[in-house]
Amino acid sequence: MDIIKSVFRPLTQIKGRTSITLVVVEALAALLAWEIFGQHGLIPTPSKIMVAVGRIVTSAYFTDNLFSSLSLTLSGMGISIVLALVVSYLSLIPVFAPVTRFIVKCRYLTLTGLIFLFTLLTQDGHQLKLSLLIFGIVPFFVTSLLSIIDSINTQEYDLCKTLRMNHWQTLLEVVIVGRLDQVFEVMRQNFAIAWMMITMVEGLSMSEGGLGTMLIKSNKYIDLSTVFAILVIIFGLGIFFDYLLKQMRYWLFPYTKIEKRS
Amino acid sequence: MNYTKNEVLLDVKDVSLSYDKPILRDINLTIRNIVRPGLDQGQVVSLIGRSGVGKTQLFKILAGLIQPDTGTIMIGVEQQAVEAGQVGIVPQNYLLFNHRSIHDNLRLAMKHVTLESKEKDALIQDYAVKFDLTEHLKKYPQQLSGGQRQRVSIIQQVLTGNRFILLDEPFSGLDALMIDKVMDLLGRVATLHEWNTLVIVSHDVENSLAISDTAFILAREKDKEGATITETLDLIEMGLAWTPGIRENRQFQQVVSQIKHKI
Ligand SMILES: Nc1ncnc2c1ncn2[C@@H]1O[C@H](COP(=O)(O)OP(=O)(O)OP(=O)(O)O)[C@@H](O)[C@H]1O
Ligand SMILES: [Mg+2]
């Protein structure tokens, strides 16, 4: 009884078991409602979607498509983070600061207008997809990284000075090594953007397949249960990678797991 | 008491600083090496003033972290202009590198010390035993209490080999027992070397005076903008220095309450 009361009281801390139960119950309720009231609607019901998921996952072409999407995302993310890091670190050297500021503003450029240019500049579909992906992610990465650098307490630089570090050692200690865990966190948060963009760029060059290609093809045939099934798969994979990156962060930087005291 | 004041270790001349308004003006002070036979007696000096008067600004000027608008700060027996890195600082919030363990934080302070790696570790172990930190060496700063972090911060600065250490509000946020411990720690740091000089910047009159040999009062004079040193207390001459339990002394308590009215 107390438990039931507590879940309705504002600003109440609930324990792990209770919160998991809440999630499960609410999700089941939503799915059940969908199943019952969605029988004659346009949107396929969960049971039909799950059947489609099962069919897709066991089909021969699924692994190829999945692998294609994953390898594209991972290589895009990898290259982007390296580029973004270089750009962000360079922003601390006055000569390079204007360039960095420009790149950050590129968030507001829309990719669609540049697709033609990129098509001319790149040699094949793979390169086109990769460069669009990178061009799309880097400004977001740089923005997040710069805000991390901005929020460094100047006292930390003072401490380096009193420990007789020069400017380069200070950069290494405070900005690079000292903030590596937060770089990882930025990667995790922006993985969602990359994952979202992947389906879009895959639609532009379908020769290599991929989850995005699958999505567009099923859309064309108005095969809604397959569309939804692919969405479920994309959603699930996204959540899985989010979790994986979070665990990796704890493992690589154990001090991030320490409960923060204010 | 048997002592002499010898060569000048720190000389501050005509320092002033303004932002949109004057903060500090005409700051002049000298710290001399105190010599007591049979002891490595360092110096403990406090700069006392009320909140917002400009203590932290003066602290940063003395550390060479900001340049004053006018004036000079000469440091050491060679009397050279101060540069960041020659003076250790323990800031108000005991900042450490959160991504390094306590041991590594301390090791970082010894980058410029010419010792074998093993000797450095032994030295850290030594200090850890002396100052109650052995069980915390492997932990990260955020796993330590405020008082423990402060001790690490102080030891970190001692390990750099700096003879001058500035401390901003070393007693704030500590309970009575911890304050006694910090005072004990500072007293011991001061007697590690003849030239060791601790400069305590604080609004806590009682505790600052209790461990100092000299105190400078930083305050605003009537009708004048900007704070300056309005009074210098020679606690050795007053017979109030280097005495454990001095806070219970009547004469000391009188001095404390006088100063409290002046700041
Ligand atoms: N960057 C700045 N620009 C303008 N005014 C400043 C700046 N930094 C400090 N001040 C002013 O200088 C004065 C002195 O500040 P300071 O931090 O030295 O005070 P304090 O004596 O250390 O106080 P506390 O005991 O509360 O720490 C304050 O009035 C503050 O508003
Ligand atoms: Mg202050």
XYZ file of C-alpha atoms and ligand atoms in Angstrom:
557
model
C 0.000 0.000 0.000
C 2.807 2.371 0.951
C 4.489 1.593 -2.329
C 1.411 2.519 -4.303
C 1.113 5.756 -2.380
C 4.755 6.572 -2.869
C 4.683 6.267 -6.663
C 2.098 9.029 -6.830
C 3.847 11.403 -4.422
C 5.989 14.093 -6.107
C 9.757 14.206 -5.502
C 9.841 10.725 -4.035
C 12.897 8.518 -4.452
C 11.860 5.023 -5.460
C 14.058 1.972 -5.143
C 15.481 -0.072 -8.046
C 12.928 -2.936 -7.943
C 9.936 -0.643 -7.752
C 11.151 1.508 -10.615
C 11.769 -1.522 -12.827
C 8.310 -2.858 -11.995
C 6.841 0.508 -12.937
C 8.569 0.492 -16.316
C 7.499 -3.066 -17.099
C 3.897 -2.589 -15.998
C 3.483 0.645 -17.925
C 5.087 -0.773 -21.064
C 2.887 -3.873 -20.936
C -0.196 -1.752 -20.394
C 0.661 0.439 -23.369
C 1.317 -2.562 -25.607
C -1.881 -4.250 -24.485
C -3.947 -1.152 -25.155
C -2.326 -0.850 -28.554
C -3.031 -4.494 -29.324
C -6.704 -4.259 -28.296
C -7.670 -0.867 -29.683
C -5.413 -0.964 -32.733
C -7.008 -4.035 -34.314
C -8.639 -2.175 -37.199
C -6.367 0.856 -37.379
C -3.767 1.796 -39.919
C -0.866 1.067 -37.595
C -0.075 -2.636 -37.234
C -0.502 -4.165 -33.777
C 2.455 -5.246 -31.604
C 1.865 -8.938 -32.309
C 2.031 -8.354 -36.064
C 5.122 -6.203 -35.654
C 6.807 -8.866 -33.546
C 6.039 -11.500 -36.169
C 7.597 -9.234 -38.786
C 10.631 -8.653 -36.538
C 11.061 -12.388 -36.242
C 10.800 -12.819 -39.997
C 13.313 -10.061 -40.728
C 15.846 -11.118 -38.130
C 15.878 -14.700 -39.382
C 16.011 -13.742 -43.065
C 19.212 -14.229 -45.040
C 19.681 -10.611 -46.073
C 19.270 -9.137 -42.568
C 22.808 -9.764 -41.305
C 24.335 -8.181 -44.398
C 22.187 -5.097 -44.069
C 22.775 -4.810 -40.345
C 26.498 -5.207 -40.803
C 26.558 -2.601 -43.528
C 24.747 -0.064 -41.352
C 26.804 -0.792 -38.279
C 30.156 -0.589 -40.009
C 29.164 2.669 -41.652
C 28.012 4.174 -38.346
C 31.054 3.044 -36.432
C 33.550 4.227 -39.018
C 31.655 7.505 -39.372
C 31.628 7.989 -35.600
C 35.295 7.073 -35.315
C 36.457 9.513 -37.945
C 34.100 12.210 -36.654
C 35.262 12.019 -33.077
C 38.907 12.241 -34.104
C 38.201 15.223 -36.329
C 36.045 16.880 -33.669
C 38.660 16.356 -30.986
C 41.408 17.827 -33.126
C 39.241 20.821 -33.982
C 38.215 21.365 -30.348
C 41.728 21.117 -28.955
C 42.962 23.449 -31.671
C 40.324 25.961 -30.596
C 42.483 26.668 -27.547
C 45.250 27.912 -29.814
C 44.220 31.443 -30.747
C 45.084 31.142 -34.458
C 42.630 28.302 -34.939
C 39.769 29.667 -32.864
C 37.856 31.323 -35.753
C 37.823 28.074 -37.749
C 36.348 26.225 -34.799
C 33.665 28.823 -34.324
C 32.705 28.472 -37.974
C 32.448 24.701 -37.733
C 30.143 24.965 -34.753
C 27.845 27.226 -36.728
C 27.678 24.597 -39.494
C 25.051 22.812 -37.375
C 22.606 25.164 -39.011
C 23.501 24.119 -42.552
C 21.115 21.585 -43.892
C 22.609 18.518 -45.457
C 20.021 18.227 -48.194
C 21.341 21.290 -49.984
C 24.829 19.856 -50.030
C 24.086 16.350 -51.261
C 24.668 17.286 -54.876
C 28.027 18.851 -54.099
C 29.071 15.828 -52.085
C 27.991 13.509 -54.890
C 30.311 15.348 -57.262
C 33.175 15.360 -54.787
C 33.084 11.696 -53.812
C 33.916 8.671 -55.920
C 31.366 6.088 -54.894
C 28.274 5.553 -52.812
C 30.172 4.445 -49.757
C 32.303 7.557 -49.719
C 29.267 9.735 -50.268
C 27.453 8.206 -47.304
C 30.500 8.383 -45.073
C 31.296 11.996 -45.864
C 27.689 13.084 -45.387
C 27.610 11.300 -42.077
C 30.829 12.929 -40.922
C 29.757 16.328 -42.133
C 26.535 15.891 -40.232
C 28.018 14.720 -36.940
C 31.186 16.782 -36.544
C 29.509 20.134 -35.796
C 27.446 18.512 -33.034
C 30.490 16.813 -31.563
C 32.492 20.016 -31.659
C 29.676 21.940 -29.985
C 29.483 19.502 -27.092
C 33.251 19.280 -26.744
C 33.645 23.041 -26.686
C 31.068 23.350 -23.945
C 33.058 20.841 -21.897
C 36.223 22.844 -22.426
C 34.353 26.039 -21.586
C 33.120 24.694 -18.282
C 36.604 23.911 -16.972
C 37.218 25.848 -13.775
C 40.039 28.373 -14.256
C 41.383 27.271 -10.885
C 42.354 24.017 -12.493
C 44.661 25.912 -14.838
C 45.994 27.873 -11.849
C 46.784 24.621 -10.078
C 48.782 23.493 -13.114
C 50.709 26.749 -13.061
C 51.621 26.332 -9.419
C 52.736 22.788 -10.193
C 55.015 24.371 -12.794
C 53.478 22.834 -15.880
C 53.915 24.727 -19.124
C 51.030 25.543 -21.467
C 51.289 22.286 -23.374
C 51.459 20.127 -20.276
C 48.460 21.992 -18.883
C 46.531 21.362 -22.093
C 47.381 17.668 -21.879
C 46.591 17.261 -18.199
C 43.450 19.349 -17.844
C 41.816 19.419 -21.256
C 42.853 16.155 -22.864
C 43.454 13.522 -20.173
C 41.303 15.207 -17.550
C 38.246 15.367 -19.779
C 38.557 12.075 -21.662
C 35.679 10.568 -19.711
C 33.446 13.428 -20.772
C 34.505 12.981 -24.394
C 33.205 9.461 -24.053
C 29.940 10.757 -22.688
C 29.631 13.132 -25.644
C 30.168 10.188 -27.947
C 27.386 8.311 -26.238
C 24.973 11.194 -26.428
C 25.744 11.924 -30.051
C 25.598 8.314 -31.084
C 21.855 8.868 -31.314
C 22.391 11.568 -33.943
C 24.665 9.321 -35.977
C 22.248 6.439 -35.706
C 19.409 8.664 -36.874
C 21.392 10.019 -39.794
C 22.509 6.612 -40.948
C 19.058 5.635 -42.202
C 18.820 8.949 -44.017
C 22.130 8.733 -45.851
C 21.545 5.079 -46.690
C 18.483 6.157 -48.591
C 20.693 8.256 -50.851
C 22.848 5.409 -52.065
C 21.168 2.061 -51.811
C 23.714 -0.143 -53.540
C 25.317 -1.309 -50.303
C 22.050 -2.013 -48.533
C 21.634 -1.286 -44.863
C 18.772 -0.811 -42.460
C 17.886 2.519 -44.041
C 17.599 0.915 -47.464
C 15.358 -1.776 -46.050
C 13.193 0.894 -44.510
C 12.802 2.851 -47.719
C 12.020 -0.241 -49.788
C 9.288 -1.356 -47.388
C 7.888 2.144 -47.326
C 7.587 2.039 -51.054
C 5.448 -1.122 -50.914
C 3.404 0.288 -48.029
C 4.412 -2.745 -46.005
C 3.723 -1.100 -42.659
C 4.358 -4.033 -40.382
C 7.832 -4.442 -41.884
C 8.471 -0.697 -41.546
C 7.518 -0.827 -37.899
C 9.528 -3.981 -37.364
C 12.631 -2.280 -38.770
C 11.965 0.736 -36.561
C 11.769 -1.553 -33.536
C 15.096 -3.131 -34.501
C 16.748 0.265 -35.021
C 15.349 1.491 -31.704
C 16.522 -1.609 -29.844
C 20.018 -1.432 -31.313
C 20.291 2.249 -30.418
C 19.370 1.551 -26.807
C 21.796 -1.356 -26.714
C 24.708 0.764 -27.924
C 23.825 3.492 -25.482
C 24.031 0.980 -22.667
C 27.261 -0.501 -24.017
C 28.977 2.878 -24.201
C 27.835 3.728 -20.691
C 29.286 0.506 -19.314
C 32.503 1.053 -21.233
C 32.791 4.513 -19.726
C 32.550 3.094 -16.208
C 35.096 0.474 -17.064
C 37.601 2.835 -18.707
C 37.198 5.691 -16.229
C 36.326 4.152 -12.871
C 36.211 7.571 -11.194
C 33.078 8.485 -13.157
C 31.199 5.872 -11.193
C 31.873 7.606 -7.890
C 28.772 9.211 -6.499
C 29.210 12.934 -6.911
C 29.006 15.060 -3.822
C 28.204 18.683 -4.330
C 62.022 34.445 23.350
C 65.304 33.905 21.592
C 65.103 34.674 17.883
C 66.357 36.990 15.165
C 64.777 38.281 11.985
C 67.227 38.026 9.128
C 67.051 38.340 5.353
C 63.932 39.421 3.479
C 61.989 36.525 1.923
C 59.017 38.392 0.515
C 58.751 42.056 -0.268
C 55.522 43.599 -1.509
C 55.761 47.233 -2.600
C 52.954 49.656 -3.510
C 50.628 47.042 -4.906
C 47.255 48.215 -6.152
C 44.446 46.619 -8.122
C 41.177 47.925 -9.498
C 38.398 46.437 -11.531
C 35.600 48.897 -12.146
C 36.348 50.184 -8.624
C 39.597 50.198 -6.628
C 39.923 46.918 -4.715
C 43.422 47.130 -3.263
C 45.706 50.145 -2.799
C 49.143 50.888 -1.332
C 49.812 47.362 -0.122
C 53.265 47.192 1.438
C 54.552 44.301 3.460
C 57.771 42.471 4.179
C 58.354 38.974 5.469
C 61.752 38.204 6.937
C 63.390 34.916 7.712
C 62.946 34.125 11.373
C 65.823 32.223 12.927
C 65.573 30.374 16.222
C 68.608 28.522 17.475
C 68.306 24.770 17.328
C 65.168 24.850 15.163
C 64.222 24.995 11.504
C 61.735 27.728 12.219
C 59.741 28.732 9.162
C 57.374 31.668 8.954
C 53.605 31.705 9.333
C 51.979 34.949 8.333
C 48.314 35.784 8.095
C 46.443 38.319 6.067
C 43.189 38.991 7.842
C 40.220 40.852 6.444
C 36.478 40.651 6.218
C 34.603 38.931 3.445
C 34.746 40.723 0.110
C 37.583 43.034 1.079
C 39.931 41.633 -1.569
C 41.807 38.828 0.155
C 41.477 36.378 -2.674
C 42.615 39.013 -5.158
C 45.706 39.737 -3.081
C 46.239 35.991 -2.772
C 46.300 35.653 -6.563
C 48.655 38.609 -6.920
C 51.064 37.119 -4.389
C 50.921 33.806 -6.274
C 51.794 35.537 -9.545
C 48.506 34.423 -11.070
C 47.284 37.956 -11.759
C 49.315 41.088 -12.321
C 48.624 44.072 -10.063
C 47.963 47.439 -11.702
C 50.969 48.900 -9.901
C 53.677 47.657 -7.570
C 56.073 44.732 -7.319
C 56.344 41.437 -5.475
C 59.873 40.223 -4.841
C 60.363 36.726 -3.571
C 63.009 34.428 -2.108
C 66.477 35.164 -0.752
C 67.429 36.242 -4.282
C 64.508 38.717 -4.334
C 63.268 38.053 -7.855
C 59.904 39.167 -9.238
C 57.326 36.493 -8.484
C 56.205 34.139 -11.264
C 53.379 31.633 -11.217
C 54.801 28.326 -10.077
C 57.204 29.714 -7.467
C 54.465 29.973 -4.902
C 52.269 27.064 -3.943
C 48.583 27.718 -3.549
C 45.896 25.907 -1.625
C 42.708 27.503 -2.912
C 39.510 28.001 -0.951
C 37.958 24.791 -2.274
C 40.991 22.472 -2.216
C 41.003 21.693 -5.915
C 42.642 18.460 -7.064
C 42.666 16.597 -10.368
C 39.533 14.479 -10.195
C 40.723 12.044 -12.824
C 43.778 11.009 -10.844
C 44.105 9.026 -7.651
C 45.469 10.785 -4.567
C 48.822 9.112 -5.086
C 48.984 10.289 -8.699
C 47.917 13.791 -7.718
C 50.866 13.894 -5.337
C 53.220 12.372 -7.872
C 52.291 15.063 -10.363
C 53.567 17.674 -7.910
C 57.035 16.127 -8.029
C 57.550 16.273 -11.777
C 60.381 18.733 -11.347
C 61.962 17.124 -8.315
C 65.149 15.276 -9.108
C 64.627 11.981 -7.314
C 64.379 8.382 -8.433
C 60.856 7.140 -8.991
C 61.161 4.852 -5.983
C 62.352 7.634 -3.735
C 59.400 9.773 -4.790
C 56.974 7.013 -3.874
C 58.712 6.570 -0.550
C 58.399 10.292 0.125
C 54.678 10.203 -0.626
C 54.307 7.221 1.669
C 56.167 9.171 4.330
C 53.861 12.166 4.175
C 50.809 9.933 3.960
C 51.776 8.307 7.240
C 52.550 11.639 8.888
C 49.293 13.212 7.836
C 46.873 10.334 8.158
C 46.304 9.585 4.511
C 47.777 6.110 3.961
C 44.442 4.382 3.450
C 43.329 7.038 0.969
C 46.258 7.046 -1.477
C 44.482 4.779 -3.964
C 41.195 6.684 -3.827
C 40.025 9.477 -6.088
C 39.572 13.032 -4.762
C 35.793 12.815 -4.837
C 35.913 9.912 -2.420
C 37.606 12.062 0.235
C 36.099 14.413 2.778
C 36.760 18.142 2.567
C 39.334 17.985 5.349
C 41.178 15.068 3.766
C 41.246 16.823 0.412
C 42.652 19.905 2.077
C 45.484 17.872 3.596
C 46.274 16.344 0.207
C 46.218 19.815 -1.309
C 48.676 21.124 1.284
C 51.009 18.151 0.947
C 50.834 18.447 -2.833
C 52.170 21.973 -2.558
C 54.859 20.976 -0.065
C 56.029 18.261 -2.454
C 56.591 20.705 -5.315
C 59.483 21.990 -3.265
C 58.045 25.494 -3.077
C 59.173 27.349 0.015
C 56.162 29.647 -0.142
C 52.679 28.300 0.278
C 49.604 30.485 0.199
C 46.413 29.179 1.762
C 43.020 30.766 1.085
C 40.629 30.315 4.040
C 42.192 27.095 5.343
C 39.770 26.925 8.290
C 36.471 27.499 6.581
C 34.071 24.598 6.560
C 35.987 22.559 9.139
C 34.820 21.555 12.600
C 36.784 22.425 15.752
C 38.689 19.146 15.813
C 39.685 19.426 12.157
C 40.797 23.016 12.680
C 43.160 21.823 15.398
C 44.470 19.143 13.051
C 45.061 21.626 10.244
C 46.821 23.995 12.609
C 49.020 21.161 13.730
C 49.722 20.225 10.109
C 50.582 23.796 9.178
C 52.824 24.137 12.202
C 54.704 21.032 11.154
C 55.011 22.165 7.530
C 56.407 25.468 8.769
C 59.161 23.710 10.680
C 60.191 21.393 7.841
C 62.603 24.008 6.539
C 64.111 27.287 7.659
C 62.744 29.129 4.623
C 59.303 27.602 4.522
C 56.776 30.402 4.637
C 53.046 29.943 4.948
C 50.790 32.847 4.128
C 47.269 32.358 5.402
C 44.538 34.495 3.931
C 41.468 34.399 6.128
C 38.611 36.150 7.867
C 38.941 33.817 10.847
C 40.783 36.098 13.274
C 41.159 33.694 16.169
C 42.546 30.677 14.353
C 44.754 32.685 12.014
C 46.366 34.605 14.862
C 46.819 31.428 16.873
C 49.345 29.934 14.466
C 50.928 33.075 13.060
C 54.076 34.884 14.006
C 52.977 37.982 12.124
C 49.538 39.189 11.062
C 48.565 41.901 8.617
C 45.111 43.407 8.843
C 43.539 44.196 5.494
C 40.730 46.742 5.716
C 39.223 49.846 4.187
C 40.033 53.145 5.791
C 37.306 55.665 6.347
C 36.338 57.667 3.250
C 38.859 55.861 1.081
C 38.120 53.312 -1.576
C 40.140 50.131 -1.801
C 41.560 48.065 1.023
C 45.049 48.365 2.393
C 47.060 47.076 5.317
C 45.888 49.054 8.289
C 47.814 47.268 10.995
C 50.663 44.839 11.503
C 50.795 42.589 14.549
C 54.116 41.158 15.670
C 52.858 38.223 17.679
C 56.378 37.150 18.672
C 57.029 40.482 20.373
C 53.623 40.253 22.031
C 54.639 36.850 23.360
C 51.763 35.147 21.609
C 53.528 33.133 18.931
C 54.578 29.475 18.907
C 52.481 28.581 21.900
C 50.138 25.612 21.714
C 46.832 26.298 23.429
C 47.278 30.038 22.984
C 43.571 30.390 22.218
C 42.821 29.926 25.911
C 45.169 32.751 26.866
C 43.396 35.898 28.184
C 45.708 38.395 26.548
C 45.355 36.558 23.244
C 41.594 36.648 23.493
C 41.690 40.380 24.068
C 43.800 40.905 20.978
C 41.373 38.760 18.979
C 38.353 40.780 20.025
C 40.162 44.078 19.316
C 41.005 42.928 15.813
C 37.492 41.673 15.209
C 36.241 45.212 15.798
C 38.781 46.672 13.417
C 38.052 44.606 10.339
N 36.782 39.708 -11.942
C 36.285 40.666 -11.151
N 35.720 41.781 -11.671
C 35.228 42.746 -10.878
N 35.264 42.723 -9.543
C 35.820 41.652 -8.959
C 36.367 40.567 -9.721
N 36.834 39.630 -8.866
C 36.593 40.112 -7.638
N 35.996 41.316 -7.680
C 35.611 42.135 -6.509
O 36.730 42.290 -5.699
C 36.340 42.306 -4.334
C 37.227 41.386 -3.534
O 36.985 40.060 -3.905
P 37.735 38.856 -3.196
O 37.308 37.605 -3.839
O 39.190 39.133 -3.163
O 37.121 38.933 -1.713
P 37.583 38.130 -0.425
O 38.137 39.121 0.537
O 38.439 36.990 -0.799
O 36.178 37.617 0.125
P 35.799 36.172 0.792
O 36.307 36.213 2.196
O 34.310 36.220 0.751
O 36.388 35.121 -0.050
C 34.881 41.958 -4.281
O 34.139 43.125 -3.978
C 34.561 41.458 -5.664
O 33.265 41.864 -6.022
Mg 38.168 34.906 -0.809
